Coordinates of C-alpha atoms in Angstrom, one line a residue:
M596 CA -8.8 -22.8 -15.5
E597 CA -10.5 -24.4 -12.4
E598 CA -8.9 -22.0 -10.0
N599 CA -10.1 -19.0 -12.2
Q600 CA -13.7 -20.5 -12.3
K601 CA -13.7 -20.6 -8.5
K602 CA -12.6 -17.0 -8.3
I603 CA -15.1 -15.9 -10.8
T604 CA -18.0 -17.7 -8.8
S605 CA -16.8 -15.8 -5.8
I606 CA -16.7 -12.5 -7.7
Q607 CA -20.3 -13.1 -8.9
K608 CA -21.6 -13.7 -5.4
T609 CA -20.0 -10.5 -4.3
L610 CA -21.4 -8.6 -7.3
H611 CA -24.9 -9.7 -6.1
E612 CA -24.2 -8.5 -2.6
Y613 CA -23.2 -4.9 -4.0
G614 CA -26.0 -4.8 -6.5
I615 CA -23.6 -4.6 -9.4
D616 CA -24.5 -6.2 -12.8
G617 CA -20.9 -7.0 -13.7
W618 CA -17.2 -6.3 -13.3
L619 CA -15.7 -5.1 -16.6
F620 CA -11.8 -5.4 -16.9
Y621 CA -10.1 -3.4 -19.7
D622 CA -6.5 -3.1 -20.6
Y623 CA -4.3 -1.6 -23.4
E624 CA -0.5 -2.1 -23.4
N625 CA -0.3 -3.6 -19.9
R626 CA -1.6 -0.5 -18.1
D627 CA -3.7 -2.0 -15.5
P628 CA -1.9 -4.2 -13.1
I629 CA -5.0 -4.8 -11.0
A630 CA -6.8 -6.6 -13.9
Y631 CA -3.9 -8.9 -14.1
R632 CA -3.7 -9.6 -10.6
V633 CA -7.4 -10.3 -10.1
L634 CA -7.7 -12.4 -13.2
G635 CA -4.4 -14.2 -12.5
I636 CA -2.9 -13.8 -16.0
D637 CA 0.5 -12.9 -17.3
Q638 CA 0.9 -9.1 -17.7
N639 CA 4.0 -9.4 -19.7
K640 CA 2.5 -10.9 -22.7
F641 CA 2.3 -9.0 -25.9
T642 CA -0.7 -6.6 -25.6
T643 CA -0.8 -4.0 -28.3
R644 CA -4.6 -3.8 -28.7
R645 CA -7.4 -3.2 -26.3
W646 CA -9.1 -6.1 -24.7
Y647 CA -12.2 -6.3 -22.4
Y648 CA -13.3 -9.1 -20.0
L649 CA -16.8 -9.0 -18.5
I650 CA -17.7 -11.0 -15.4
P651 CA -21.5 -10.8 -15.1
A652 CA -23.2 -11.2 -11.9
D653 CA -25.1 -14.1 -13.5
G654 CA -23.9 -16.4 -16.5
M655 CA -20.6 -17.0 -18.2
P656 CA -17.8 -14.3 -18.6
V657 CA -17.3 -12.8 -22.1
K658 CA -14.0 -11.8 -23.7
L659 CA -13.7 -9.1 -26.4
V660 CA -10.3 -9.2 -28.1
H661 CA -8.7 -7.9 -31.3
T662 CA -8.5 -10.2 -34.4
I663 CA -4.7 -10.1 -34.4
E664 CA -4.5 -11.0 -30.5
K665 CA -7.2 -13.6 -30.3
E666 CA -5.4 -15.7 -27.8
R667 CA -4.7 -12.7 -25.3
L668 CA -7.2 -14.1 -22.8
S669 CA -7.1 -17.7 -23.8
E670 CA -6.5 -18.9 -20.3
L671 CA -9.7 -17.5 -18.9
P672 CA -13.2 -19.1 -19.1
G673 CA -15.9 -17.6 -21.2
S674 CA -17.0 -17.0 -24.8
T675 CA -14.7 -14.9 -27.1
I676 CA -16.1 -12.0 -29.3
V677 CA -13.6 -10.8 -31.9
Y678 CA -13.2 -7.2 -33.3
S679 CA -11.0 -5.5 -36.0
S680 CA -12.0 -1.8 -36.5
W681 CA -13.0 0.7 -33.8
A682 CA -16.7 0.6 -35.0
E683 CA -16.7 -3.0 -34.4
L684 CA -15.2 -2.5 -30.9
H685 CA -18.0 -0.1 -30.0
S686 CA -20.9 -2.0 -31.3
R687 CA -19.7 -5.5 -30.0
L688 CA -18.8 -3.9 -26.6
A689 CA -22.4 -2.4 -26.4
G690 CA -23.8 -5.9 -27.3
M691 CA -21.6 -7.6 -24.7
L692 CA -23.0 -5.2 -22.0
K693 CA -26.6 -5.4 -23.1
G694 CA -28.9 -5.7 -20.1
C695 CA -26.3 -4.3 -17.7
K696 CA -27.3 -1.1 -15.7
R697 CA -24.4 -0.8 -13.2
I698 CA -20.8 -1.9 -14.2
A699 CA -17.8 -1.9 -11.9
M700 CA -14.4 -0.8 -13.3
Q701 CA -10.9 0.3 -12.1
Y702 CA -12.3 4.0 -11.7
S703 CA -12.3 6.3 -8.8
P704 CA -14.8 9.3 -8.7
Y705 CA -12.7 12.5 -8.7
N706 CA -9.7 10.3 -8.7
D707 CA -10.1 10.1 -4.9
L708 CA -8.1 6.7 -5.0
P709 CA -5.5 7.0 -7.6
S710 CA -4.0 3.6 -6.6
I711 CA -7.0 2.0 -8.4
A712 CA -7.9 4.5 -11.1
Y713 CA -6.4 2.8 -14.2
V714 CA -9.4 3.3 -16.7
D715 CA -9.0 6.3 -18.8
A716 CA -11.7 8.9 -19.0
G717 CA -12.4 8.2 -22.6
T718 CA -13.2 4.6 -21.8
I719 CA -15.5 5.6 -19.0
E720 CA -17.4 7.9 -21.5
L721 CA -17.6 5.1 -23.9
I722 CA -19.2 2.8 -21.4
R723 CA -21.6 5.6 -20.2
S724 CA -22.6 6.2 -23.8
F725 CA -24.5 2.8 -23.5
N726 CA -26.6 4.2 -20.8
I727 CA -24.7 2.2 -18.2
E728 CA -23.7 3.6 -14.8
V729 CA -19.9 3.0 -14.1
V730 CA -19.1 2.5 -10.4
S731 CA -15.8 2.1 -8.6
S732 CA -14.4 -1.4 -8.2
A733 CA -12.5 -0.2 -5.1
N734 CA -14.4 -2.5 -2.6
L735 CA -14.0 -5.4 -5.0
I736 CA -10.2 -4.8 -5.4
Q737 CA -9.9 -4.9 -1.6
L738 CA -11.6 -8.2 -1.5
F739 CA -9.9 -9.9 -4.4
V740 CA -6.5 -8.2 -4.4
A741 CA -5.6 -6.7 -1.0
R742 CA -7.3 -9.6 1.3
L743 CA -4.5 -11.9 2.5
D744 CA -4.8 -15.6 2.8
E745 CA -2.9 -17.7 5.5
E746 CA 0.2 -18.0 3.3
N747 CA 0.3 -14.3 2.7
M748 CA -0.1 -13.6 6.5
N749 CA 2.6 -16.1 7.6
L750 CA 5.1 -14.4 5.1
H751 CA 4.1 -11.1 6.4
K752 CA 5.0 -12.2 9.9
K753 CA 8.2 -13.8 8.7
A754 CA 9.3 -10.6 6.9
G755 CA 8.4 -8.7 10.0
E756 CA 10.8 -10.8 12.2
K757 CA 13.6 -10.2 9.7
V758 CA 13.0 -6.5 9.2
Q759 CA 13.0 -5.9 12.9
R760 CA 16.2 -7.7 13.4
I761 CA 17.8 -5.8 10.4
K762 CA 16.6 -2.5 11.9
D763 CA 18.4 -3.4 15.1
M764 CA 21.5 -4.1 13.3
A765 CA 21.3 -0.9 11.4
F766 CA 21.1 1.1 14.7
E767 CA 23.8 -0.9 16.2
L768 CA 26.1 -0.3 13.3
I769 CA 25.6 3.4 13.6
F770 CA 26.2 3.6 17.4
D771 CA 29.3 1.3 17.1
A772 CA 30.7 3.7 14.5
I773 CA 30.0 6.8 16.6
K774 CA 31.5 5.1 19.7
S775 CA 34.7 4.1 17.8
E776 CA 34.8 7.4 16.0
K777 CA 34.6 5.8 12.5
K778 CA 33.1 7.6 9.6
I779 CA 29.7 6.4 8.5
T780 CA 27.0 8.0 6.3
E781 CA 23.3 7.7 5.7
Y782 CA 24.2 6.0 2.4
D783 CA 26.4 3.5 4.1
V784 CA 23.6 2.5 6.4
Q785 CA 21.1 2.2 3.5
Q786 CA 23.5 -0.1 1.7
F787 CA 24.0 -2.2 4.7
I788 CA 20.3 -2.7 5.1
L789 CA 20.0 -3.7 1.4
E790 CA 22.9 -6.2 1.8
E791 CA 21.1 -7.7 4.9
F792 CA 17.9 -7.9 2.9
A793 CA 19.6 -9.9 0.2
K794 CA 21.1 -12.3 2.7
E795 CA 17.6 -13.0 4.2
N796 CA 15.9 -13.4 0.9
L797 CA 14.0 -10.1 1.4
T798 CA 13.2 -7.6 -1.4
C799 CA 12.0 -4.0 -1.4
E800 CA 11.9 -4.2 -5.2
G801 CA 14.2 -1.3 -5.8
L802 CA 12.3 1.0 -3.5
N803 CA 15.2 1.6 -1.1
P804 CA 15.0 2.3 2.6
I805 CA 15.2 5.8 4.1
V806 CA 18.1 6.7 6.3
A807 CA 17.9 10.3 7.2
V808 CA 19.5 12.6 9.9
N809 CA 18.6 16.2 11.0
T810 CA 17.2 18.2 8.1
H811 CA 17.1 15.2 5.8
A812 CA 14.5 13.5 8.2
A813 CA 12.3 16.6 7.8
N814 CA 11.7 15.4 4.3
P815 CA 9.1 12.4 4.6
H816 CA 10.4 10.8 1.3
F817 CA 14.1 11.7 1.4
E818 CA 16.2 9.7 -1.0
V819 CA 19.8 9.3 0.0
T820 CA 22.5 9.0 -2.9
P821 CA 26.2 9.0 -2.7
K822 CA 26.1 12.6 -3.6
N823 CA 23.6 14.0 -1.1
T824 CA 24.5 11.8 1.8
Y825 CA 25.3 13.3 5.2
E826 CA 27.9 11.8 7.4
I827 CA 26.3 10.6 10.7
K828 CA 27.7 12.3 13.8
K829 CA 27.3 12.4 17.5
E830 CA 24.2 14.1 18.8
D831 CA 22.4 13.9 15.4
R832 CA 18.8 12.9 15.2
I833 CA 18.2 10.0 13.0
L834 CA 15.2 8.3 11.2
I835 CA 15.2 4.9 9.6
D836 CA 12.2 3.8 7.5
L837 CA 12.6 0.3 6.0
W838 CA 10.3 -2.1 4.2
A839 CA 10.7 -5.5 2.6
K840 CA 8.9 -8.7 1.9
V841 CA 10.1 -12.3 1.5
D842 CA 11.1 -12.6 -2.1
V843 CA 8.4 -15.1 -3.3
P844 CA 5.1 -14.3 -5.3
A845 CA 2.9 -14.5 -2.1
G846 CA 5.3 -12.4 0.0
V847 CA 3.6 -9.4 1.9
Y848 CA 5.4 -6.4 2.9
Y849 CA 6.4 -5.4 6.4
D850 CA 7.0 -1.5 6.8
I851 CA 8.3 0.3 9.9
T852 CA 9.9 3.6 10.8
W853 CA 12.0 4.1 14.0
C854 CA 13.8 7.1 15.3
G855 CA 16.8 7.7 17.5
Y856 CA 19.3 10.2 18.9
L857 CA 23.1 9.8 18.8
G858 CA 23.6 11.0 22.3
K859 CA 22.5 10.7 25.8
R860 CA 20.2 13.7 26.3
P861 CA 17.9 14.5 23.1
P862 CA 16.6 18.0 22.7
K863 CA 13.3 18.6 24.5
K864 CA 11.5 19.7 21.4
Y865 CA 12.6 16.7 19.5
V866 CA 11.3 14.4 22.4
E867 CA 8.0 16.2 22.6
M868 CA 7.5 15.8 18.8
F869 CA 8.4 12.1 18.9
N870 CA 6.2 11.4 21.9
I871 CA 3.2 13.0 20.1
V872 CA 3.4 10.9 16.9
V873 CA 3.8 7.8 19.2
Q874 CA 0.7 8.7 21.1
A875 CA -1.3 9.5 17.9
R876 CA -0.2 6.1 16.5
N877 CA -1.4 4.3 19.5
L878 CA -4.7 6.3 19.6
A879 CA -5.3 5.2 15.9
K880 CA -4.5 1.5 16.6
N881 CA -6.7 1.4 19.7
F882 CA -9.6 3.1 17.9
I883 CA -9.5 0.3 15.4
S884 CA -9.4 -2.4 18.1
E885 CA -12.2 -0.9 19.9
R886 CA -14.4 -0.7 17.0
I887 CA -13.8 -4.1 15.8
E888 CA -14.2 -5.7 19.3
K889 CA -17.7 -4.0 19.4
G890 CA -18.5 -5.4 16.0
E891 CA -18.8 -1.9 14.5
R892 CA -17.6 -0.9 11.1
V893 CA -14.3 1.1 10.9
L894 CA -13.5 3.1 7.8
G895 CA -10.0 4.3 6.7
W896 CA -10.9 8.0 6.8
E897 CA -12.2 7.7 10.3
V898 CA -8.8 6.4 11.7
D899 CA -6.9 9.2 10.0
D900 CA -9.2 11.8 11.7
V901 CA -8.4 10.2 15.2
C902 CA -4.7 10.5 14.5
R903 CA -4.7 13.8 12.9
R904 CA -6.9 15.4 15.5
Y905 CA -4.6 14.5 18.2
I906 CA -1.6 16.0 16.4
S907 CA -3.6 19.1 15.6
E908 CA -4.6 19.5 19.4
K909 CA -0.9 19.5 20.2
G910 CA -0.2 22.4 17.8
Y911 CA 1.4 20.4 15.0
G912 CA -1.5 19.8 12.6
D913 CA 0.2 21.9 9.9
F914 CA 3.4 19.8 10.1
F915 CA 1.6 16.5 9.6
T916 CA 1.7 16.7 5.8
H917 CA 0.8 13.1 4.7
R918 CA -1.8 10.4 5.2
T919 CA -1.8 8.4 8.4
G920 CA -1.2 5.1 6.6
H921 CA -1.4 3.1 3.4
S922 CA -2.5 -0.4 2.4
I923 CA 0.1 -3.1 2.4
D924 CA -0.2 -6.4 0.3
T925 CA 2.3 -8.0 -2.2
K926 CA 3.1 -4.3 -3.0
V927 CA 4.4 -1.9 -0.3
H928 CA 1.7 0.6 -1.3
G929 CA -1.1 -2.0 -1.8
S930 CA -4.6 -1.8 -3.3
G931 CA -6.7 -1.9 -0.2
V932 CA -7.9 0.6 2.3
N933 CA -5.6 3.6 3.1
I934 CA -5.7 5.3 6.4
D935 CA -6.5 8.7 4.9
N936 CA -8.8 11.6 5.1
F937 CA -6.2 14.0 4.0
E938 CA -4.7 13.3 0.7
T939 CA -7.8 11.4 -0.2
R940 CA -11.0 10.4 1.6
D941 CA -10.9 6.6 1.8
Q942 CA -14.3 5.4 2.6
R943 CA -13.4 1.6 2.4
E944 CA -14.0 -0.6 5.5
I945 CA -11.1 -2.1 7.4
T946 CA -12.1 -5.7 7.2
P947 CA -10.4 -9.0 8.2
C948 CA -7.4 -10.3 6.4
I949 CA -5.9 -6.9 5.3
C950 CA -2.8 -5.1 6.2
F951 CA -1.9 -1.5 6.4
S952 CA 0.5 0.9 8.0
I953 CA -0.1 3.5 10.7
E954 CA 2.7 6.2 10.4
P955 CA 2.0 9.7 11.7
G956 CA 4.8 12.2 11.3
I957 CA 5.6 15.7 12.2
Y958 CA 8.0 17.7 10.0
K959 CA 8.9 21.2 11.2
G960 CA 11.9 23.3 10.4
N961 CA 14.9 20.9 10.4
I962 CA 13.3 18.3 12.7
G963 CA 11.3 15.2 11.3
V964 CA 9.8 12.4 13.4
R965 CA 7.7 9.5 12.4
S966 CA 6.5 6.3 14.2
E967 CA 5.4 3.6 11.8
I968 CA 3.9 0.1 12.4
S969 CA 2.4 -2.5 10.0
V970 CA -1.0 -3.6 11.3
L971 CA -2.6 -6.8 10.3
I972 CA -6.3 -7.7 10.8
D973 CA -6.4 -11.5 11.1
N974 CA -9.1 -14.0 10.4
N975 CA -10.5 -13.7 13.9
R976 CA -10.8 -9.8 13.6
K977 CA -7.8 -9.2 15.9
V978 CA -5.4 -6.4 15.4
V979 CA -1.9 -7.9 15.1
V980 CA 1.4 -6.0 15.0
V981 CA 4.4 -8.2 14.5
G982 CA 7.4 -7.2 16.6
K983 CA 8.1 -4.4 18.8
E984 CA 6.4 -0.9 18.6
Q985 CA 8.6 2.0 19.4
E986 CA 7.6 3.8 22.5
S987 CA 10.7 6.0 23.2
L988 CA 13.6 7.2 21.1
I989 CA 16.5 4.9 20.7
L990 CA 19.6 6.5 22.5
L991 CA 23.2 6.1 22.2
D992 CA 23.3 4.8 26.0
E993 CA 21.2 1.8 24.9
Y994 CA 23.9 0.3 22.8

């Protein structure tokens, strides 16, 4: 309870800074994971009725719970209001919010940020019927969910060291098989990576790594199975995208993509495309570093523009079909700022103690290339990348 009170005090201070009268949490049947992460309560408890929890900018929080689930928010501080019927719910919710003009909820205008848009349209309509403006909690979520503490950052770095090593082992496994003329498939390599994750106490929570050759690599989210797997052969182009975290509650993901060629002389077009995504990746990272060093704000959409503009200038803009990067926290696709002005327009600021990927890709015909790094902005506003950043294709000669 004391830890919750500290967090609530911090949230209230932030609400004042943003000019918001309160943060209203709402859930039904465990649909909003962000509410549970922010509030630090068990998402798996029986939740068959709607509950609300208001953290006002001033004063004590207020709970609104159903009469048959009175204890649902018992671990949280604040007074409790109980309802039974829908009419009581509406009237007591209105009373609970009396005096509020602007309320933050897990809502995103036009669904620009689907990763935080958990409150249904009807509930938003209900709150607005009380003459209250509903604003997005996106910035609050970044501060109270996606922002990493010292333990998180250390675990991210630990995961990075292990994932980099396993990536090297995977390429070595492939090249050894090619040299010894042993059969090996995409699925074999994926399973090898998962086995190494288990040995190193890493988890990807069932979201398995991508191992893709040739046309499969031209599908950014190719999912290999025993039925669709290709045998990996000499002179194939290969892409490996792997992500994992240390399997503890505070573990933060590390996510990278590397490309290689199973021969000595990769095709010129393949090299050209790969070099373009590497340069775009570096331009994006450098843009962030320069802005931060100058003490200037840098927003997610701006970084995407820098990366995408370069690829477009090189003639491949139509073949870069996804955002430049995604938030990373205890989830591989986290709740903080995305590097995106393509799928969405993420106007959140890149701030200290957050993590995200930079991963431009080009997918044209039967060729797919991507270069991905995980970027951490540390407490000192420094851009940190754990481990090696790929600058050239891995070739058979190197092993």
